[in-house]
PDB file of C-alpha atoms and ligand atoms in Angstrom:
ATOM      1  CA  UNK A   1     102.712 122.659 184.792  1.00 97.00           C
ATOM      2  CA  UNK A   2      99.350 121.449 186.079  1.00 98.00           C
ATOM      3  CA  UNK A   3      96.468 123.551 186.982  1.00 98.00           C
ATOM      4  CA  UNK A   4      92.961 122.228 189.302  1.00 98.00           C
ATOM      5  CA  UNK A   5      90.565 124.319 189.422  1.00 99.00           C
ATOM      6  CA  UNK A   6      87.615 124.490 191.476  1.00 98.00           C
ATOM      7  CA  UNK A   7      84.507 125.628 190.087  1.00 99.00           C
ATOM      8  CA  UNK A   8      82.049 127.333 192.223  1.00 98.00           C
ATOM      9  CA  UNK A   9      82.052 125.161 195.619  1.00 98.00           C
ATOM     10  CA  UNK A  10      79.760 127.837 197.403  1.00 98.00           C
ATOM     11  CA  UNK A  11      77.140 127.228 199.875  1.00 98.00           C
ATOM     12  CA  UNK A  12      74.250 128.305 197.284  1.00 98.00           C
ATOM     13  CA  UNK A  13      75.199 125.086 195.027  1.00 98.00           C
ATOM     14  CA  UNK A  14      75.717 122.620 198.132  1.00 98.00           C
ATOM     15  CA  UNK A  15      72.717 121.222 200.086  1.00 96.00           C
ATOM     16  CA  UNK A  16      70.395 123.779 202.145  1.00 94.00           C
ATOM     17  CA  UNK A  17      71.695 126.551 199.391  1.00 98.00           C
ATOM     18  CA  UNK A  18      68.992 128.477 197.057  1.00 98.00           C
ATOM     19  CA  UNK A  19      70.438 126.717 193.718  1.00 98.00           C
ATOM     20  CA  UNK A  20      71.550 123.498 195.451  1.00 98.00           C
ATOM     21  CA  UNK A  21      73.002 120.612 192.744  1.00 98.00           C
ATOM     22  CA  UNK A  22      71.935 116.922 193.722  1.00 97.00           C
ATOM     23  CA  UNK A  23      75.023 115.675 196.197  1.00 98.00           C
ATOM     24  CA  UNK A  24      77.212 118.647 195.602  1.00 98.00           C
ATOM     25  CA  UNK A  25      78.210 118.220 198.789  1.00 98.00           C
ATOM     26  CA  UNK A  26      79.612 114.453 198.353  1.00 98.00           C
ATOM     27  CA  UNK A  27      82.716 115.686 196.534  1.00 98.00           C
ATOM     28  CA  UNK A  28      84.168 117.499 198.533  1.00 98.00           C
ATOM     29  CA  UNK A  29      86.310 114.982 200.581  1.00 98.00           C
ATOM     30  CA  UNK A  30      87.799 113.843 197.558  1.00 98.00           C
ATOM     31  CA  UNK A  31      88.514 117.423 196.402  1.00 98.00           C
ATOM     32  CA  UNK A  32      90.517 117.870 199.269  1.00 98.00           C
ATOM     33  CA  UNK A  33      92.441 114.590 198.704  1.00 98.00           C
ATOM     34  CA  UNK A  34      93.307 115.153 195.735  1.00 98.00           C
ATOM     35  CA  UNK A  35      94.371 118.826 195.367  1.00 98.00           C
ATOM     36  CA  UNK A  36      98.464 117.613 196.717  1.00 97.00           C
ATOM     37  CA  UNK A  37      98.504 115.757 193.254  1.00 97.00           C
ATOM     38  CA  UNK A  38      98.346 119.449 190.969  1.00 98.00           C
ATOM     39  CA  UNK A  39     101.536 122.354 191.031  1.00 98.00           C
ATOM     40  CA  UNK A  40      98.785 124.820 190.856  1.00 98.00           C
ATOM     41  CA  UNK A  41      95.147 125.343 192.408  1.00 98.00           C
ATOM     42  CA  UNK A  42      92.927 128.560 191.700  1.00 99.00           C
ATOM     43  CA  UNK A  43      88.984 128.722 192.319  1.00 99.00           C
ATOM     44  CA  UNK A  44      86.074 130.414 190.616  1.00 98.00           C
ATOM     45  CA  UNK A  45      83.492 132.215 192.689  1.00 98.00           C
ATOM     46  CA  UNK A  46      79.932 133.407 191.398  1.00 98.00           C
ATOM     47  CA  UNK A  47      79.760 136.446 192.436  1.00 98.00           C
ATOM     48  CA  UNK A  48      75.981 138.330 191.629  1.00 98.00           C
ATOM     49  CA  UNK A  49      75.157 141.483 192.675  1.00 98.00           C
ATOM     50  CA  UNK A  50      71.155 141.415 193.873  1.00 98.00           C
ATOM     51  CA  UNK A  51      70.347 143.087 190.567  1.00 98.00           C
ATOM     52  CA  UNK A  52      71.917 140.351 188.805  1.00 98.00           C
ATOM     53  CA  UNK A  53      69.608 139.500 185.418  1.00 98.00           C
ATOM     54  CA  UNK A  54      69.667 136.008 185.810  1.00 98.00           C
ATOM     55  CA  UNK A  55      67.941 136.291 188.644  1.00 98.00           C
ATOM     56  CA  UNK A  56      64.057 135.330 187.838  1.00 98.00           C
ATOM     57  CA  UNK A  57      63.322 137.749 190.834  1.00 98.00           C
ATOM     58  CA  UNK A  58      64.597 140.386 188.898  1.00 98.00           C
ATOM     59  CA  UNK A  59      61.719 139.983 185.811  1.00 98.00           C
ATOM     60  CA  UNK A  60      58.313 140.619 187.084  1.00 97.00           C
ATOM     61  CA  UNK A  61      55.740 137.371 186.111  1.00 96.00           C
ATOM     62  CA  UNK A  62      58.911 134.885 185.530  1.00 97.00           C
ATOM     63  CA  UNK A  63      59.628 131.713 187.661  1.00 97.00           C
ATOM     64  CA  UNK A  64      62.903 130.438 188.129  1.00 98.00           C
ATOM     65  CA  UNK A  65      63.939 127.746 185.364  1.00 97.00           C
ATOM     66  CA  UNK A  66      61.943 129.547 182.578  1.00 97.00           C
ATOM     67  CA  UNK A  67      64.263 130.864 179.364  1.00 97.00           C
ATOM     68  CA  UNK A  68      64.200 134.201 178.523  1.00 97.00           C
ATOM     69  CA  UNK A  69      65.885 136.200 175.834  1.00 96.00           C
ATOM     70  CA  UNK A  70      68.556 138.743 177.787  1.00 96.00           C
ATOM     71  CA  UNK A  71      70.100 140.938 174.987  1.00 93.00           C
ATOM     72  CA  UNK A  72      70.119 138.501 171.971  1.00 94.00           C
ATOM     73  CA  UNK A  73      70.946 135.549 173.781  1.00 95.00           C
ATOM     74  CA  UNK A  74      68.924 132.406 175.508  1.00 96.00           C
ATOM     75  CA  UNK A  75      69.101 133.051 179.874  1.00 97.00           C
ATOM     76  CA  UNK A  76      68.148 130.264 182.010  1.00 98.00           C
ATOM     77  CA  UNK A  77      66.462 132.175 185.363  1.00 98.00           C
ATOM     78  CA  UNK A  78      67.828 131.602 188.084  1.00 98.00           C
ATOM     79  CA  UNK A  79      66.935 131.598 191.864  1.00 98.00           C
ATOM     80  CA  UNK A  80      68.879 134.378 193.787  1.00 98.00           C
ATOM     81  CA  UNK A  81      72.145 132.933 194.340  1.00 98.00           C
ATOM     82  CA  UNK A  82      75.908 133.859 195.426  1.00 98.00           C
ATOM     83  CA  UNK A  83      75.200 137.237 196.341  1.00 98.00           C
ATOM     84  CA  UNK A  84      77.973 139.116 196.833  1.00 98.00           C
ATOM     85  CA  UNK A  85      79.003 139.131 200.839  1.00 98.00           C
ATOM     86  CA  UNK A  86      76.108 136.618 201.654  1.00 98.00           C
ATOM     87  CA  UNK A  87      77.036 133.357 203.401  1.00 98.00           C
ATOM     88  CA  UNK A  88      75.430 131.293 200.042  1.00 98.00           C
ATOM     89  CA  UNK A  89      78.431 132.954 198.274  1.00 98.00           C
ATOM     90  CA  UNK A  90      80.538 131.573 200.441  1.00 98.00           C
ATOM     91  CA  UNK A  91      83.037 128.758 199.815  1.00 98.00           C
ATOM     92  CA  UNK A  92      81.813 125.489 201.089  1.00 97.00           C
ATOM     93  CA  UNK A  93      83.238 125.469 205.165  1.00 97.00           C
ATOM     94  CA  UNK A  94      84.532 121.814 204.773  1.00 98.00           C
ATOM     95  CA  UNK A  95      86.648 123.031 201.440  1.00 98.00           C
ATOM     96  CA  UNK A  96      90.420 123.014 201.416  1.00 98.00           C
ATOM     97  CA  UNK A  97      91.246 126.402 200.376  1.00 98.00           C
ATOM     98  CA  UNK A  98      95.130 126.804 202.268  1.00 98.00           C
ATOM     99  CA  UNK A  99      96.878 126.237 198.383  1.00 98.00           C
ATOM    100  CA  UNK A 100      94.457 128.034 196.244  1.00 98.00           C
ATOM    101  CA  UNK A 101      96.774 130.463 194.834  1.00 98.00           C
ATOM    102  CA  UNK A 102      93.954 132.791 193.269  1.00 98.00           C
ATOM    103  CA  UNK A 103      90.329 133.273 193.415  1.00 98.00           C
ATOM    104  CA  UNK A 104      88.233 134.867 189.894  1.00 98.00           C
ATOM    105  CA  UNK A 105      85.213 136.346 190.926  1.00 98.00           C
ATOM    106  CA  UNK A 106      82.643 135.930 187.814  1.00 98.00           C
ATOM    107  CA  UNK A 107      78.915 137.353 187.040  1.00 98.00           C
ATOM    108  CA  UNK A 108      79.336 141.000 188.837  1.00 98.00           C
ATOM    109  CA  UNK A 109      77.962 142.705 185.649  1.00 98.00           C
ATOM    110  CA  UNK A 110      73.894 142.453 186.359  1.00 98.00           C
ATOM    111  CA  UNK A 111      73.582 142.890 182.455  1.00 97.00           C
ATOM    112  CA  UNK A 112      75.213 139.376 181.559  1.00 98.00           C
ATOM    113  CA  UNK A 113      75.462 135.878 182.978  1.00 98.00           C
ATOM    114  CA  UNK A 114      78.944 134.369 183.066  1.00 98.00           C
ATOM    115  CA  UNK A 115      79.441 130.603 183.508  1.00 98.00           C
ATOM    116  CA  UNK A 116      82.746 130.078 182.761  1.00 98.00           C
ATOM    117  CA  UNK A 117      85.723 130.760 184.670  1.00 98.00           C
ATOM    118  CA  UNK A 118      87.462 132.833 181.703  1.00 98.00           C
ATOM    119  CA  UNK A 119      84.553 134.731 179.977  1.00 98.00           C
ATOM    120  CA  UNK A 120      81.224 135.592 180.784  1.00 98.00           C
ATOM    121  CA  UNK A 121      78.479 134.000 178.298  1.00 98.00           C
ATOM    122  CA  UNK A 122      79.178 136.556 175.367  1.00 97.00           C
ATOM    123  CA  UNK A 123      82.524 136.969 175.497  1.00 97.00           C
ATOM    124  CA  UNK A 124      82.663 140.884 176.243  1.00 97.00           C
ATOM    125  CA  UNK A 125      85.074 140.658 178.912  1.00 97.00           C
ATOM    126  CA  UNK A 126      87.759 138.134 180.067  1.00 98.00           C
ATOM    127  CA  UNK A 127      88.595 137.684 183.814  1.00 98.00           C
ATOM    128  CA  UNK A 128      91.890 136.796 183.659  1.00 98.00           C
ATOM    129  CA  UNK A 129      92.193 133.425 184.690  1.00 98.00           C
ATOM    130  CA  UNK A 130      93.763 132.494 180.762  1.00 98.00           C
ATOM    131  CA  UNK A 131      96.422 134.851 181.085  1.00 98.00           C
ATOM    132  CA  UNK A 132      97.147 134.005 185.171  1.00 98.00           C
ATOM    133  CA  UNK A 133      97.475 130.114 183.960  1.00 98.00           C
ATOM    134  CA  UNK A 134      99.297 131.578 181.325  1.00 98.00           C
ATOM    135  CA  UNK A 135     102.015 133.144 182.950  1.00 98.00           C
ATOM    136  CA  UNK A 136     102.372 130.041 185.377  1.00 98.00           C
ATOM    137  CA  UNK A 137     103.007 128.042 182.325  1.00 98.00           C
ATOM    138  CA  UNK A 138      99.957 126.031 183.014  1.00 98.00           C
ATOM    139  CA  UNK A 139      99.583 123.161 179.954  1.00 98.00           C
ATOM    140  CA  UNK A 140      97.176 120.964 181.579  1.00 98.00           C
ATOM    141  CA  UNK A 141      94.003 121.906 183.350  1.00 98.00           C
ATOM    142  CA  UNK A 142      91.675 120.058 184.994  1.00 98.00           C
ATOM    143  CA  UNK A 143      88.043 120.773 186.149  1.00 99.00           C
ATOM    144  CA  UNK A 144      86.355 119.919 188.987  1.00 99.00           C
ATOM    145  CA  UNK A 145      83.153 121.426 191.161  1.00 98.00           C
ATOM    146  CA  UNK A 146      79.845 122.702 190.729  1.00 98.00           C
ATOM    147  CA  UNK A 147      77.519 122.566 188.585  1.00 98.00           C
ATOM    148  CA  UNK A 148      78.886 120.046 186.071  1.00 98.00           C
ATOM    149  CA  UNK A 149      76.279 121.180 183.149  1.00 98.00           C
ATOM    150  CA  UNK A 150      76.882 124.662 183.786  1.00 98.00           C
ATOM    151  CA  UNK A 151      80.187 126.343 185.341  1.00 98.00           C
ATOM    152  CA  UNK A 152      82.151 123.267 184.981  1.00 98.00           C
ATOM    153  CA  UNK A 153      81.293 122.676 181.305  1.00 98.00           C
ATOM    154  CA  UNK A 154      81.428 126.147 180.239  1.00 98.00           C
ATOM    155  CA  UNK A 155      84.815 126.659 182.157  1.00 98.00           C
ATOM    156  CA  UNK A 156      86.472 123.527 180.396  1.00 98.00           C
ATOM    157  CA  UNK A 157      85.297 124.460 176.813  1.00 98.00           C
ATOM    158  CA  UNK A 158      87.243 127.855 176.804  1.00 98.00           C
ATOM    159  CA  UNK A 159      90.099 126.512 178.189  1.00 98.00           C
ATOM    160  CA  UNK A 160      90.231 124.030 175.019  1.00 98.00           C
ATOM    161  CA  UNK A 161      89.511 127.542 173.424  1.00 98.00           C
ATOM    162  CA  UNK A 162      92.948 128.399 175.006  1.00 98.00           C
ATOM    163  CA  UNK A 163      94.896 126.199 174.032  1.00 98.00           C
ATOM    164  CA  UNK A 164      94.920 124.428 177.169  1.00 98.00           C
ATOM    165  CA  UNK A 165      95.087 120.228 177.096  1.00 98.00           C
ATOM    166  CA  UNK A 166      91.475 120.105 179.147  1.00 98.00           C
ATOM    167  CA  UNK A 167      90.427 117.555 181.651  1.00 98.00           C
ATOM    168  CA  UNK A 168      87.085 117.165 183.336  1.00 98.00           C
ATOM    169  CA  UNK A 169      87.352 114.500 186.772  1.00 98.00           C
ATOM    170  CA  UNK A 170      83.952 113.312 186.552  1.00 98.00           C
ATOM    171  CA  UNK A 171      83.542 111.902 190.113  1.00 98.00           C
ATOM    172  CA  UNK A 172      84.130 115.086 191.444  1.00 98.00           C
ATOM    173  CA  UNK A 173      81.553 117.060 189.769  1.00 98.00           C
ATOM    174  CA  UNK A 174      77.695 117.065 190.266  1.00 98.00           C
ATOM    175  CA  UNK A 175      75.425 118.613 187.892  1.00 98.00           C
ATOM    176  CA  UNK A 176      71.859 120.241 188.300  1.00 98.00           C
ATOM    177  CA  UNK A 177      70.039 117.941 185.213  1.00 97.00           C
ATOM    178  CA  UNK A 178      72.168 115.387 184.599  1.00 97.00           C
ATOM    179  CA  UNK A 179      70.459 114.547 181.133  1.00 98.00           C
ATOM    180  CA  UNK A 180      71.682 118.359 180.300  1.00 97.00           C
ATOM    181  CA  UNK A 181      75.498 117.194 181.755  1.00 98.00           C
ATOM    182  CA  UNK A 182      75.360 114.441 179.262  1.00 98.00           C
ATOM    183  CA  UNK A 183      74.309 116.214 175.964  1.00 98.00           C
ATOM    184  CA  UNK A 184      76.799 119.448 177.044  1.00 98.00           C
ATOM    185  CA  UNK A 185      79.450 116.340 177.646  1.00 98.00           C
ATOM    186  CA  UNK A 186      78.989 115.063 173.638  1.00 98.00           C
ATOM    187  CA  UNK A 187      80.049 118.831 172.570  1.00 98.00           C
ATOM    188  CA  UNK A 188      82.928 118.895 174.501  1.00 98.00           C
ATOM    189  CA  UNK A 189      84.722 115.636 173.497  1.00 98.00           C
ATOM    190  CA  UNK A 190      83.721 116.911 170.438  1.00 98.00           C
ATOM    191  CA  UNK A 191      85.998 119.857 170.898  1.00 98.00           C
ATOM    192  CA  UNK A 192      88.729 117.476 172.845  1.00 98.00           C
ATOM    193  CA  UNK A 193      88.063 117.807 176.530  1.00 98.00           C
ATOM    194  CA  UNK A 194      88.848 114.730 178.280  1.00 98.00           C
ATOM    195  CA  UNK A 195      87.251 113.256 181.107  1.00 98.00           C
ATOM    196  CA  UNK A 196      88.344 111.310 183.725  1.00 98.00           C
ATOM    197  CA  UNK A 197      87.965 109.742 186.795  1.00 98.00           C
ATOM    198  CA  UNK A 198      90.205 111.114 189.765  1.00 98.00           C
ATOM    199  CA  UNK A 199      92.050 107.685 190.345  1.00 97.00           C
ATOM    200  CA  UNK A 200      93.382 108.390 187.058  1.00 97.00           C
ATOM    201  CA  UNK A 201      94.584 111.570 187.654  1.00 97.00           C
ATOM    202  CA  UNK A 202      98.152 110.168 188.877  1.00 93.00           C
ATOM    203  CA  UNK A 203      98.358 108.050 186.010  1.00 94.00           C
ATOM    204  CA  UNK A 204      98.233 111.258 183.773  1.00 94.00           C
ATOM    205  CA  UNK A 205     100.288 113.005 185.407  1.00 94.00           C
ATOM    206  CA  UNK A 206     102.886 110.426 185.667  1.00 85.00           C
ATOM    207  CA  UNK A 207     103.505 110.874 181.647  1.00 59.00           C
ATOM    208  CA  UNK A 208     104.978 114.416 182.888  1.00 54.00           C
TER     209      UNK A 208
HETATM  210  C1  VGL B   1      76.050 128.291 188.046  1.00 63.03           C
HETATM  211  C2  VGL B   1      73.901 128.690 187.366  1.00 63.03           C
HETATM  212  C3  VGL B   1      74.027 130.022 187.699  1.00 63.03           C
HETATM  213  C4  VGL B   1      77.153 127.295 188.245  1.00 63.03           C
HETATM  214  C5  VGL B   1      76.196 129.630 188.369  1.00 63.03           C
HETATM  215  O1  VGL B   1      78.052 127.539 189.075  1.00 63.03           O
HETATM  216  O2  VGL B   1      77.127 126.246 187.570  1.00 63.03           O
HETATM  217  N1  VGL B   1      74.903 127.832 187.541  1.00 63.03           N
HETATM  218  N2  VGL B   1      75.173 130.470 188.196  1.00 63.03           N
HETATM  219 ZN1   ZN B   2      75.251 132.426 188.964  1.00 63.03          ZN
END
């Protein structure tokens, strides 16, 4: 079994949102297309409360972008985003979400960031989405959404870490530095993600 999952496709990251990613918006259409090729199709949502700690509104004299140390490890700041209930946390209007089977909320704890769509960024607590794919006797996963260098690549490197064969569909992804997509890209071929293109998606899944 096949798994897509969408990363984060919520009106913060898409044009007109407080953290919006370059063109986020451009891949949706071909989201929607090509969800009928997968058996199975979850989502991620980033879910903050207004506390959150990645927030750089939350840390008095600190702009958004700046790097801070939050408990032991490196935090990128953050402008509010995806606040819980708020329209920027929102799924994207235009999104196909009919055959999403399951949503996993991530980032609730204001105390930790969480990027990925199985952990949060030190591995304290697991949301569930490993053992859900799991039990659906997922093999293959691919990765698509928002924001390429962040959710997306963090998302596909722990489900390499679970044993999952790990595809990223590069056209539909956008990320917020692209030089930072690139360098994050090296370490995940490193650790076997592939990536591909979504016209090649059928020709992968044909080997099934
Ligand atoms: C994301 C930064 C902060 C993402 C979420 O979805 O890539 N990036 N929160
Ligand atoms: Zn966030």
């Amino acid at each position: 079994m096949n798994a897509l999952i969408l990363v984060d496709i919520q009106n913060d990251f898409l044009p007109s949102g407080s953290l919006a990613v370059n063109d986020g918006d451009h891949i949706i259409a071909t989201i929607n297309r090509i969800q009928m090729a997968f058996d199975l199709l979850v989502a991620t949502q980033d879910w903050h409360p207004q506390a959150h700690k990645s927030f750089a509104s939350n840390h008095a004299g600190k702009k958004a972008f700046e790097v801070i140390n939050l408990n032991g490890m490196p935090q990128v700041l953050w402008p509010d985003h995806c606040i819980q209930g708020t329209r920027g946390s929102e799924f994207h209007s235009g999104l196909n979400m009919d055959k999403v089977e399951a949503i996993f909320r991530k980032g609730m704890d204001p105390k930790i960031d969480s990027y990925s769509g199985f952990y949060d960024n030190g591995y304290k607590k697991s949301t569930g989405l490993a053992g859900y794919l799991h039990e659906r006797n997922v093999d293959r996963v691919f990765v698509c959404g928002l924001a390429g260098d962040f959710c997306v690549a963090f998302t596909a490197k722990d489900s390499i870490k679970e044993d999952f064969e790990t595809y990223v569909i590069e056209d539909v992804i956008k990320s917020i530095d692209e030089d930072g997509y690139q360098r994050i890209k090296t370490q995940l071929e490193k650790v076997g993600v592939k990536f591909i293109n979504s016209d090649q998606i059928v020709g992968v899944l044909g080997g099934e």
